[in-house]
Amino acid sequence: ASGGQIELTHTANDVVGSLVLGGVTVPNGVYGPTHPTYGSYFAATSTGKLVVGGGYATWQLDVANGLTAGVNDGPSQDPDFDGVSNLLEYVLGGKPMLSNTGILPTSSISGGMLVLTYKRSDESELDTVQVGQWSVNLSNWGNPAVTPTLVNENGANPDDMMIQIPITNAVDGKLFGLLNVTKP
């Protein structure tokens, strides 16, 4: 510490489970001298950052993903313009700088259900909320959410997930489903 400030004298990002600054436990995220709320707790000469909580905060800093902190690493951003947000890429195991729509959920009809299947990264289990939604017109997705079902826990590999929407919800033969992901 320098004058009561944290001095990070390396260029790495250290992952910590929790961080208390000024008596306040800060939310998960990335912290350093440029942070808009907590930057004053860090010496201006600090070159490293603290990543609190792992999960998305760690994923967005992974150099393999090619994102730039504060530029294109936000959950709703889509730096490769493939229509898949960073948050969805995180859940589905995508690479945000490569167009990879092949990771999106696939659909089928089985046993009177519209079935969406997808792979879920293990790290996204704890810091995202995933729900299935349905519509009959592609504009009203406010219908009751459907909780995804774990089909197969694949250990360290992505889990197999399934969302089932009853075909009886269809109007004039139209029924659409989607995976909605949020980060609380």
XYZ file of N, CA and C in Angstrom:
552
model
N 0.845 -1.185 0.000
C 0.000 0.000 0.000
C 0.881 1.237 0.000
N 0.430 2.250 -0.672
C 1.166 3.498 -0.781
C 0.248 4.632 -0.321
N 0.539 5.223 0.829
C -0.320 6.298 1.337
C -1.750 5.834 1.553
N -1.923 4.587 1.977
C -3.258 4.047 2.190
C -3.910 3.516 0.925
N -3.160 3.527 -0.181
C -3.701 3.020 -1.445
C -3.061 1.681 -1.793
N -3.778 0.895 -2.579
C -3.265 -0.386 -3.056
C -2.346 -0.105 -4.237
N -1.152 -0.673 -4.208
C -0.198 -0.517 -5.307
C -0.053 -1.876 -5.998
N -0.489 -1.961 -7.243
C -0.346 -3.185 -8.026
C 0.793 -2.943 -9.007
N 1.932 -3.581 -8.756
C 3.143 -3.267 -9.519
C 3.452 -4.275 -10.616
N 2.464 -4.946 -11.084
C 2.649 -5.899 -12.173
C 1.567 -5.637 -13.214
N 1.674 -6.257 -14.366
C 0.695 -6.002 -15.425
C -0.389 -7.062 -15.472
N -0.346 -8.031 -14.586
C -1.330 -9.119 -14.597
C -2.641 -8.688 -13.947
N -3.642 -9.514 -14.111
C -4.919 -9.344 -13.436
C -5.045 -10.458 -12.415
N -5.158 -10.090 -11.150
C -5.286 -11.077 -10.083
C -6.750 -11.299 -9.771
N -7.158 -12.574 -9.679
C -8.535 -12.925 -9.368
C -8.646 -13.150 -7.869
N -9.606 -12.463 -7.247
C -9.872 -12.620 -5.826
C -11.351 -12.938 -5.635
N -11.662 -13.655 -4.575
C -13.045 -14.039 -4.324
C -13.918 -12.878 -3.901
N -13.340 -11.958 -3.109
C -14.086 -10.774 -2.677
C -13.084 -9.675 -2.364
N -13.593 -8.445 -2.310
C -12.732 -7.290 -2.070
C -13.518 -6.270 -1.264
N -12.910 -5.777 -0.179
C -13.531 -4.747 0.649
C -12.696 -3.481 0.509
N -13.333 -2.409 0.058
C -12.666 -1.117 -0.086
C -13.460 -0.079 0.693
N -12.797 0.621 1.608
C -13.476 1.641 2.407
C -14.603 1.065 3.246
N -14.464 -0.187 3.682
C -15.484 -0.825 4.497
C -16.668 -1.366 3.720
N -16.602 -1.316 2.384
C -17.704 -1.782 1.542
C -17.233 -2.972 0.721
N -17.995 -4.067 0.760
C -17.697 -5.196 -0.109
C -18.163 -4.819 -1.511
N -17.214 -4.746 -2.438
C -17.535 -4.295 -3.792
C -18.130 -5.450 -4.598
N -18.973 -5.147 -5.596
C -19.543 -6.212 -6.429
C -18.482 -6.823 -7.341
N -18.795 -7.998 -7.878
C -17.891 -8.630 -8.831
C -17.593 -7.671 -9.964
N -16.361 -7.703 -10.438
C -15.957 -6.817 -11.524
C -14.464 -6.658 -11.560
N -13.998 -5.658 -12.297
C -12.576 -5.404 -12.477
C -12.248 -4.066 -11.829
N -11.224 -4.043 -10.965
C -10.897 -2.856 -10.194
C -9.429 -2.476 -10.361
N -9.201 -1.193 -10.480
C -7.869 -0.625 -10.603
C -7.987 0.885 -10.536
N -6.904 1.613 -10.816
C -6.917 3.068 -10.654
C -7.885 3.805 -11.581
N -8.337 3.183 -12.650
C -9.256 3.878 -13.563
C -10.726 3.550 -13.293
N -11.002 2.741 -12.279
C -12.389 2.402 -11.976
C -13.142 3.672 -11.570
N -14.338 3.930 -12.150
C -15.039 5.190 -11.896
C -15.463 5.406 -10.445
N -15.718 4.344 -9.698
C -16.170 4.502 -8.312
C -15.056 4.240 -7.305
N -14.259 3.212 -7.540
C -13.277 2.777 -6.550
C -11.828 3.018 -6.975
N -11.605 3.750 -8.038
C -10.253 3.993 -8.537
C -9.342 4.691 -7.543
N -9.912 5.527 -6.677
C -9.093 6.284 -5.727
C -8.431 5.393 -4.673
N -8.865 4.158 -4.544
C -8.255 3.238 -3.587
C -6.971 2.626 -4.126
N -6.675 2.876 -5.397
C -5.494 2.307 -6.037
C -4.502 3.406 -6.381
N -3.225 3.128 -6.184
C -2.193 4.093 -6.560
C -2.247 4.306 -8.068
N -2.102 5.550 -8.487
C -2.180 5.882 -9.914
C -1.109 5.157 -10.719
N -0.032 4.765 -10.080
C 1.058 4.067 -10.782
C 0.798 2.569 -10.923
N -0.319 2.086 -10.389
C -0.651 0.657 -10.487
C -0.813 0.257 -11.949
N -0.229 -0.868 -12.305
C -0.350 -1.363 -13.676
C -1.206 -2.620 -13.759
N -1.450 -3.289 -12.648
C -2.289 -4.482 -12.630
C -3.703 -4.136 -12.220
N -4.562 -5.150 -12.199
C -5.956 -4.962 -11.783
C -6.368 -6.145 -10.920
N -7.403 -5.925 -10.120
C -8.000 -6.996 -9.333
C -9.327 -7.368 -9.964
N -9.508 -8.651 -10.213
C -10.752 -9.171 -10.769
C -11.470 -9.858 -9.613
N -12.628 -9.333 -9.255
C -13.364 -9.860 -8.111
C -14.405 -10.858 -8.586
N -14.338 -12.072 -8.038
C -15.404 -13.038 -8.218
C -15.288 -14.009 -9.367
N -14.323 -13.888 -10.222
C -14.227 -14.824 -11.343
C -15.397 -14.666 -12.282
N -15.895 -15.777 -12.842
C -17.045 -15.750 -13.734
C -16.826 -14.861 -14.936
N -17.843 -14.055 -15.277
C -17.766 -13.195 -16.456
C -16.587 -12.224 -16.358
N -16.343 -11.694 -15.151
C -15.255 -10.735 -14.981
C -13.913 -11.339 -15.377
N -13.700 -12.604 -15.074
C -12.465 -13.277 -15.473
C -12.487 -13.611 -16.957
N -13.620 -14.103 -17.445
C -13.747 -14.492 -18.858
C -13.463 -13.313 -19.777
N -13.981 -12.134 -19.447
C -13.814 -10.989 -20.335
C -12.358 -10.542 -20.415
N -11.541 -10.898 -19.421
C -10.128 -10.530 -19.434
C -9.232 -11.606 -20.042
N -9.785 -12.768 -20.332
C -8.999 -13.861 -20.904
C -8.475 -13.423 -22.276
N -7.162 -13.399 -22.438
C -6.572 -12.927 -23.697
C -7.022 -13.760 -24.886
N -7.395 -15.007 -24.658
C -7.863 -15.863 -25.755
C -9.157 -15.324 -26.371
N -9.902 -14.531 -25.616
C -11.152 -13.970 -26.132
C -10.928 -12.700 -26.945
N -9.765 -12.073 -26.803
C -9.402 -10.935 -27.627
C -10.110 -9.624 -27.320
N -10.776 -9.537 -26.174
C -11.500 -8.309 -25.835
C -10.563 -7.276 -25.221
N -10.935 -6.004 -25.327
C -10.169 -4.913 -24.744
C -10.991 -4.309 -23.613
N -10.416 -4.313 -22.399
C -11.119 -3.810 -21.217
C -11.612 -2.390 -21.443
N -12.903 -2.181 -21.178
C -13.499 -0.869 -21.294
C -13.828 -0.434 -22.712
N -13.481 -1.247 -23.700
C -13.731 -0.888 -25.099
C -14.831 -1.767 -25.699
N -14.653 -3.089 -25.627
C -15.617 -4.002 -26.254
C -15.913 -5.224 -25.387
N -15.709 -5.104 -24.069
C -15.857 -6.253 -23.183
C -17.149 -6.277 -22.380
N -18.067 -5.355 -22.631
C -19.325 -5.306 -21.894
C -20.234 -6.476 -22.233
N -21.076 -6.902 -21.293
C -21.955 -8.052 -21.515
C -22.872 -7.916 -22.730
N -23.359 -6.720 -23.023
C -24.293 -6.564 -24.144
C -23.603 -6.233 -25.459
N -22.293 -6.050 -25.436
C -21.573 -5.710 -26.664
C -21.398 -6.935 -27.560
N -21.212 -6.686 -28.841
C -21.049 -7.729 -29.857
C -19.929 -7.297 -30.807
N -18.663 -7.420 -30.368
C -17.561 -6.867 -31.148
C -17.346 -7.493 -32.525
N -17.820 -8.703 -32.758
C -17.661 -9.304 -34.089
C -18.931 -9.169 -34.931
N -19.947 -8.493 -34.399
C -21.184 -8.183 -35.117
C -21.881 -9.426 -35.686
N -21.832 -10.532 -34.931
C -22.507 -11.752 -35.396
C -23.889 -11.916 -34.774
N -24.336 -10.926 -34.005
C -25.655 -10.996 -33.383
C -25.665 -11.752 -32.065
N -24.482 -12.163 -31.587
C -24.373 -12.904 -30.330
C -23.599 -12.025 -29.347
N -24.278 -11.566 -28.289
C -23.641 -10.677 -27.310
C -22.518 -11.395 -26.568
N -21.624 -10.615 -25.965
C -20.542 -11.196 -25.171
C -21.084 -12.102 -24.075
N -22.165 -11.694 -23.416
C -22.721 -12.508 -22.335
C -23.200 -13.855 -22.856
N -23.843 -13.854 -24.004
C -24.301 -15.113 -24.591
C -23.105 -15.955 -25.040
N -22.070 -15.309 -25.584
C -20.841 -16.030 -25.964
C -20.230 -16.697 -24.723
N -20.225 -15.979 -23.605
C -19.695 -16.496 -22.348
C -20.446 -17.758 -21.926
N -21.767 -17.719 -21.971
C -22.581 -18.869 -21.564
C -22.404 -20.040 -22.527
N -22.392 -19.754 -23.827
C -22.382 -20.815 -24.844
C -20.987 -21.278 -25.236
N -19.951 -20.693 -24.643
C -18.588 -21.121 -24.937
C -18.031 -20.574 -26.237
N -18.528 -19.420 -26.664
C -18.063 -18.822 -27.911
C -16.820 -17.982 -27.737
N -16.332 -17.492 -28.832
C -15.201 -16.566 -28.867
C -15.727 -15.248 -29.413
N -15.753 -14.198 -28.598
C -16.429 -12.961 -28.976
C -15.822 -12.201 -30.154
N -14.614 -12.527 -30.558
C -14.008 -11.822 -31.690
C -14.080 -12.652 -32.974
N -14.742 -13.808 -32.909
C -14.916 -14.669 -34.077
C -16.396 -14.917 -34.293
N -16.869 -14.717 -35.496
C -18.269 -14.996 -35.783
C -18.491 -16.495 -35.625
N -19.351 -16.856 -34.690
C -19.563 -18.274 -34.420
C -21.003 -18.534 -34.007
N -21.908 -18.281 -34.917
C -23.325 -18.488 -34.623
C -23.669 -19.964 -34.476
N -22.747 -20.853 -34.803
C -22.972 -22.283 -34.642
C -23.106 -22.714 -33.194
N -22.824 -21.841 -32.259
C -22.959 -22.169 -30.836
C -24.369 -21.933 -30.322
N -25.201 -21.264 -31.129
C -26.555 -20.918 -30.677
C -27.405 -22.165 -30.453
N -28.422 -22.059 -29.593
C -29.310 -23.207 -29.361
C -29.919 -23.710 -30.669
N -30.112 -25.016 -30.737
C -30.775 -25.622 -31.893
C -32.187 -26.010 -31.470
N -33.088 -26.081 -32.445
C -34.481 -26.390 -32.120
C -34.940 -27.654 -32.824
N -35.899 -28.313 -32.207
C -36.533 -29.495 -32.787
C -37.927 -29.613 -32.174
N -38.734 -30.480 -32.751
C -40.065 -30.784 -32.213
C -40.022 -32.217 -31.715
N -40.446 -32.415 -30.465
C -40.416 -33.759 -29.895
C -41.483 -33.872 -28.813
N -42.340 -34.890 -28.916
C -43.336 -35.164 -27.886
C -44.238 -33.988 -27.573
N -44.671 -33.248 -28.596
C -45.558 -32.117 -28.378
C -44.870 -30.881 -27.817
N -43.556 -30.846 -27.944
C -42.777 -29.726 -27.411
C -41.863 -29.146 -28.482
N -41.688 -27.825 -28.446
C -40.600 -27.170 -29.153
C -39.417 -27.281 -28.202
N -38.337 -27.920 -28.656
C -37.200 -28.193 -27.786
C -35.990 -27.405 -28.276
N -35.425 -26.597 -27.391
C -34.174 -25.883 -27.660
C -33.074 -26.567 -26.865
N -31.973 -26.889 -27.521
C -30.836 -27.501 -26.826
C -29.604 -26.629 -27.038
N -28.753 -26.597 -26.015
C -27.523 -25.812 -26.099
C -26.504 -26.333 -25.098
N -25.264 -25.896 -25.276
C -24.179 -26.205 -24.353
C -23.982 -24.998 -23.442
N -23.825 -25.239 -22.136
C -23.625 -24.167 -21.159
C -22.255 -24.322 -20.505
N -21.453 -23.250 -20.546
C -20.138 -23.314 -19.903
C -20.315 -23.420 -18.384
N -19.449 -24.206 -17.771
C -19.533 -24.400 -16.321
C -19.405 -23.095 -15.554
N -18.494 -22.227 -15.992
C -18.258 -21.001 -15.233
C -19.465 -20.063 -15.236
N -20.372 -20.216 -16.204
C -21.535 -19.319 -16.275
C -22.695 -19.765 -15.396
N -22.590 -20.935 -14.801
C -23.684 -21.462 -13.970
C -24.022 -20.543 -12.799
N -23.004 -19.978 -12.170
C -23.210 -19.264 -10.920
C -23.447 -17.764 -11.063
N -23.073 -17.170 -12.205
C -23.215 -15.713 -12.282
C -24.114 -15.244 -13.420
N -24.938 -16.146 -13.975
C -25.922 -15.747 -14.981
C -27.276 -16.378 -14.661
N -28.323 -15.764 -15.197
C -29.662 -16.335 -15.120
C -30.049 -16.676 -16.551
N -30.412 -17.921 -16.783
C -30.778 -18.395 -18.117
C -32.220 -18.874 -18.084
N -33.026 -18.356 -19.011
C -34.413 -18.795 -19.117
C -34.782 -18.931 -20.584
N -35.732 -19.812 -20.849
C -36.302 -19.915 -22.179
C -37.521 -19.022 -22.251
N -37.723 -18.387 -23.398
C -38.915 -17.580 -23.616
C -39.526 -17.975 -24.944
N -40.814 -17.685 -25.101
C -41.477 -18.039 -26.352
C -42.376 -16.905 -26.818
N -42.653 -16.929 -28.114
C -43.478 -15.912 -28.751
C -44.203 -16.546 -29.928
N -45.299 -15.930 -30.338
C -46.007 -16.388 -31.536
C -45.857 -15.383 -32.674
N -45.156 -14.256 -32.377
C -45.042 -13.217 -33.404
C -43.652 -12.563 -33.476
N -42.688 -13.078 -32.770
C -41.312 -12.570 -32.740
C -41.171 -11.168 -32.160
N -42.246 -10.602 -31.619
C -42.110 -9.286 -30.999
C -42.536 -9.295 -29.534
N -43.415 -10.184 -29.126
C -43.858 -10.257 -27.744
C -43.216 -11.475 -27.082
N -42.145 -11.236 -26.313
C -41.450 -12.321 -25.620
C -41.790 -12.302 -24.129
N -42.860 -11.639 -23.747
C -43.214 -11.503 -22.351
C -43.946 -12.703 -21.777
N -44.032 -13.783 -22.518
C -44.726 -14.971 -22.031
C -43.968 -15.589 -20.867
N -44.629 -16.458 -20.095
C -43.947 -17.051 -18.944
C -42.618 -17.702 -19.341
N -41.616 -17.447 -18.509
C -40.290 -18.012 -18.746
C -40.289 -19.510 -18.462
N -39.439 -20.215 -19.178
C -39.288 -21.656 -19.017
C -37.881 -21.916 -18.488
N -37.788 -22.628 -17.381
C -36.487 -22.925 -16.789
C -35.788 -24.031 -17.587
N -34.533 -23.778 -17.997
C -33.789 -24.827 -18.705
C -33.555 -26.035 -17.798
N -33.461 -27.197 -18.415
C -33.213 -28.442 -17.710
C -31.809 -28.922 -18.024
N -31.082 -29.345 -16.991
C -29.770 -29.948 -17.192
C -29.977 -31.362 -17.711
N -29.485 -31.629 -18.914
C -29.623 -32.954 -19.512
C -28.429 -33.816 -19.149
N -27.229 -33.214 -19.201
C -26.018 -33.977 -18.917
C -24.958 -33.054 -18.343
N -24.527 -33.337 -17.128
C -23.402 -32.629 -16.508
C -22.139 -33.299 -17.028
N -21.388 -32.586 -17.827
C -20.237 -33.168 -18.523
C -18.914 -32.889 -17.834
N -18.930 -32.820 -16.502
C -17.690 -32.577 -15.765
C -17.120 -31.213 -16.124
N -15.851 -31.182 -16.543
C -15.187 -29.921 -16.894
C -15.603 -29.403 -18.271
N -16.310 -30.214 -19.046
C -16.777 -29.801 -20.376
C -18.141 -29.121 -20.250
N -18.546 -28.345 -21.266
C -19.855 -27.676 -21.202
C -21.003 -28.666 -20.987
N -21.980 -28.223 -20.199
C -23.141 -29.047 -19.875
C -24.161 -29.014 -21.015
N -24.877 -30.115 -21.198
C -25.970 -30.183 -22.173
C -27.243 -29.682 -21.496
N -27.879 -28.667 -22.098
C -29.068 -28.048 -21.543
C -30.228 -28.157 -22.514
N -31.461 -28.109 -21.981
C -32.656 -28.225 -22.813
C -33.758 -27.316 -22.268
N -34.456 -26.671 -23.193
C -35.636 -25.869 -22.870
C -36.802 -26.473 -23.639
N -37.917 -26.778 -22.948
C -39.087 -27.355 -23.599
C -40.268 -26.396 -23.493
N -40.863 -26.094 -24.658
C -42.006 -25.189 -24.731
C -43.161 -25.952 -25.372
N -44.305 -26.067 -24.694
C -45.429 -26.828 -25.255
C -45.909 -26.247 -26.591
N -46.095 -27.121 -27.558
C -46.593 -26.725 -28.880
C -48.003 -26.134 -28.774
N -48.712 -26.459 -27.703
C -50.067 -25.925 -27.530
C -50.072 -24.402 -27.401
N -48.903 -23.794 -27.182
C -48.801 -22.332 -27.127
C -48.844 -21.699 -28.516
N -48.701 -22.498 -29.556
C -48.664 -21.967 -30.926
C -49.991 -21.315 -31.304
N -49.907 -20.258 -32.127
C -51.075 -19.593 -32.690
C -50.906 -19.604 -34.197
N -51.913 -20.150 -34.895
C -51.832 -20.280 -36.360
C -50.556 -21.010 -36.791
N -50.158 -21.998 -35.999
C -48.988 -22.803 -36.335
C -47.655 -22.125 -36.086
N -47.663 -20.968 -35.417
C -46.422 -20.227 -35.182
C -46.032 -20.280 -33.709
N -44.777 -20.662 -33.469
C -44.215 -20.694 -32.127
C -42.708 -20.533 -32.248
N -42.172 -19.570 -31.544
C -40.745 -19.287 -31.582
C -40.190 -19.364 -30.169
N -38.968 -19.853 -30.026
C -38.330 -19.939 -28.724
C -36.970 -19.273 -28.745
N -36.533 -18.810 -27.572
C -35.196 -18.243 -27.468
C -34.638 -18.473 -26.076
N -33.327 -18.396 -25.991
C -32.613 -18.454 -24.719
C -32.301 -17.017 -24.327
N -32.786 -16.595 -23.160
C -32.529 -15.242 -22.654
C -31.545 -15.376 -21.499
N -30.438 -14.659 -21.581
C -29.401 -14.719 -20.539
C -29.220 -13.328 -19.950
N -29.234 -13.252 -18.639
C -28.952 -11.993 -17.949
C -27.896 -12.243 -16.878
N -27.295 -11.161 -16.455
C -26.284 -11.218 -15.408
C -26.749 -10.317 -14.270
N -27.171 -10.929 -13.142
C -27.676 -10.110 -12.024
C -26.617 -9.203 -11.443
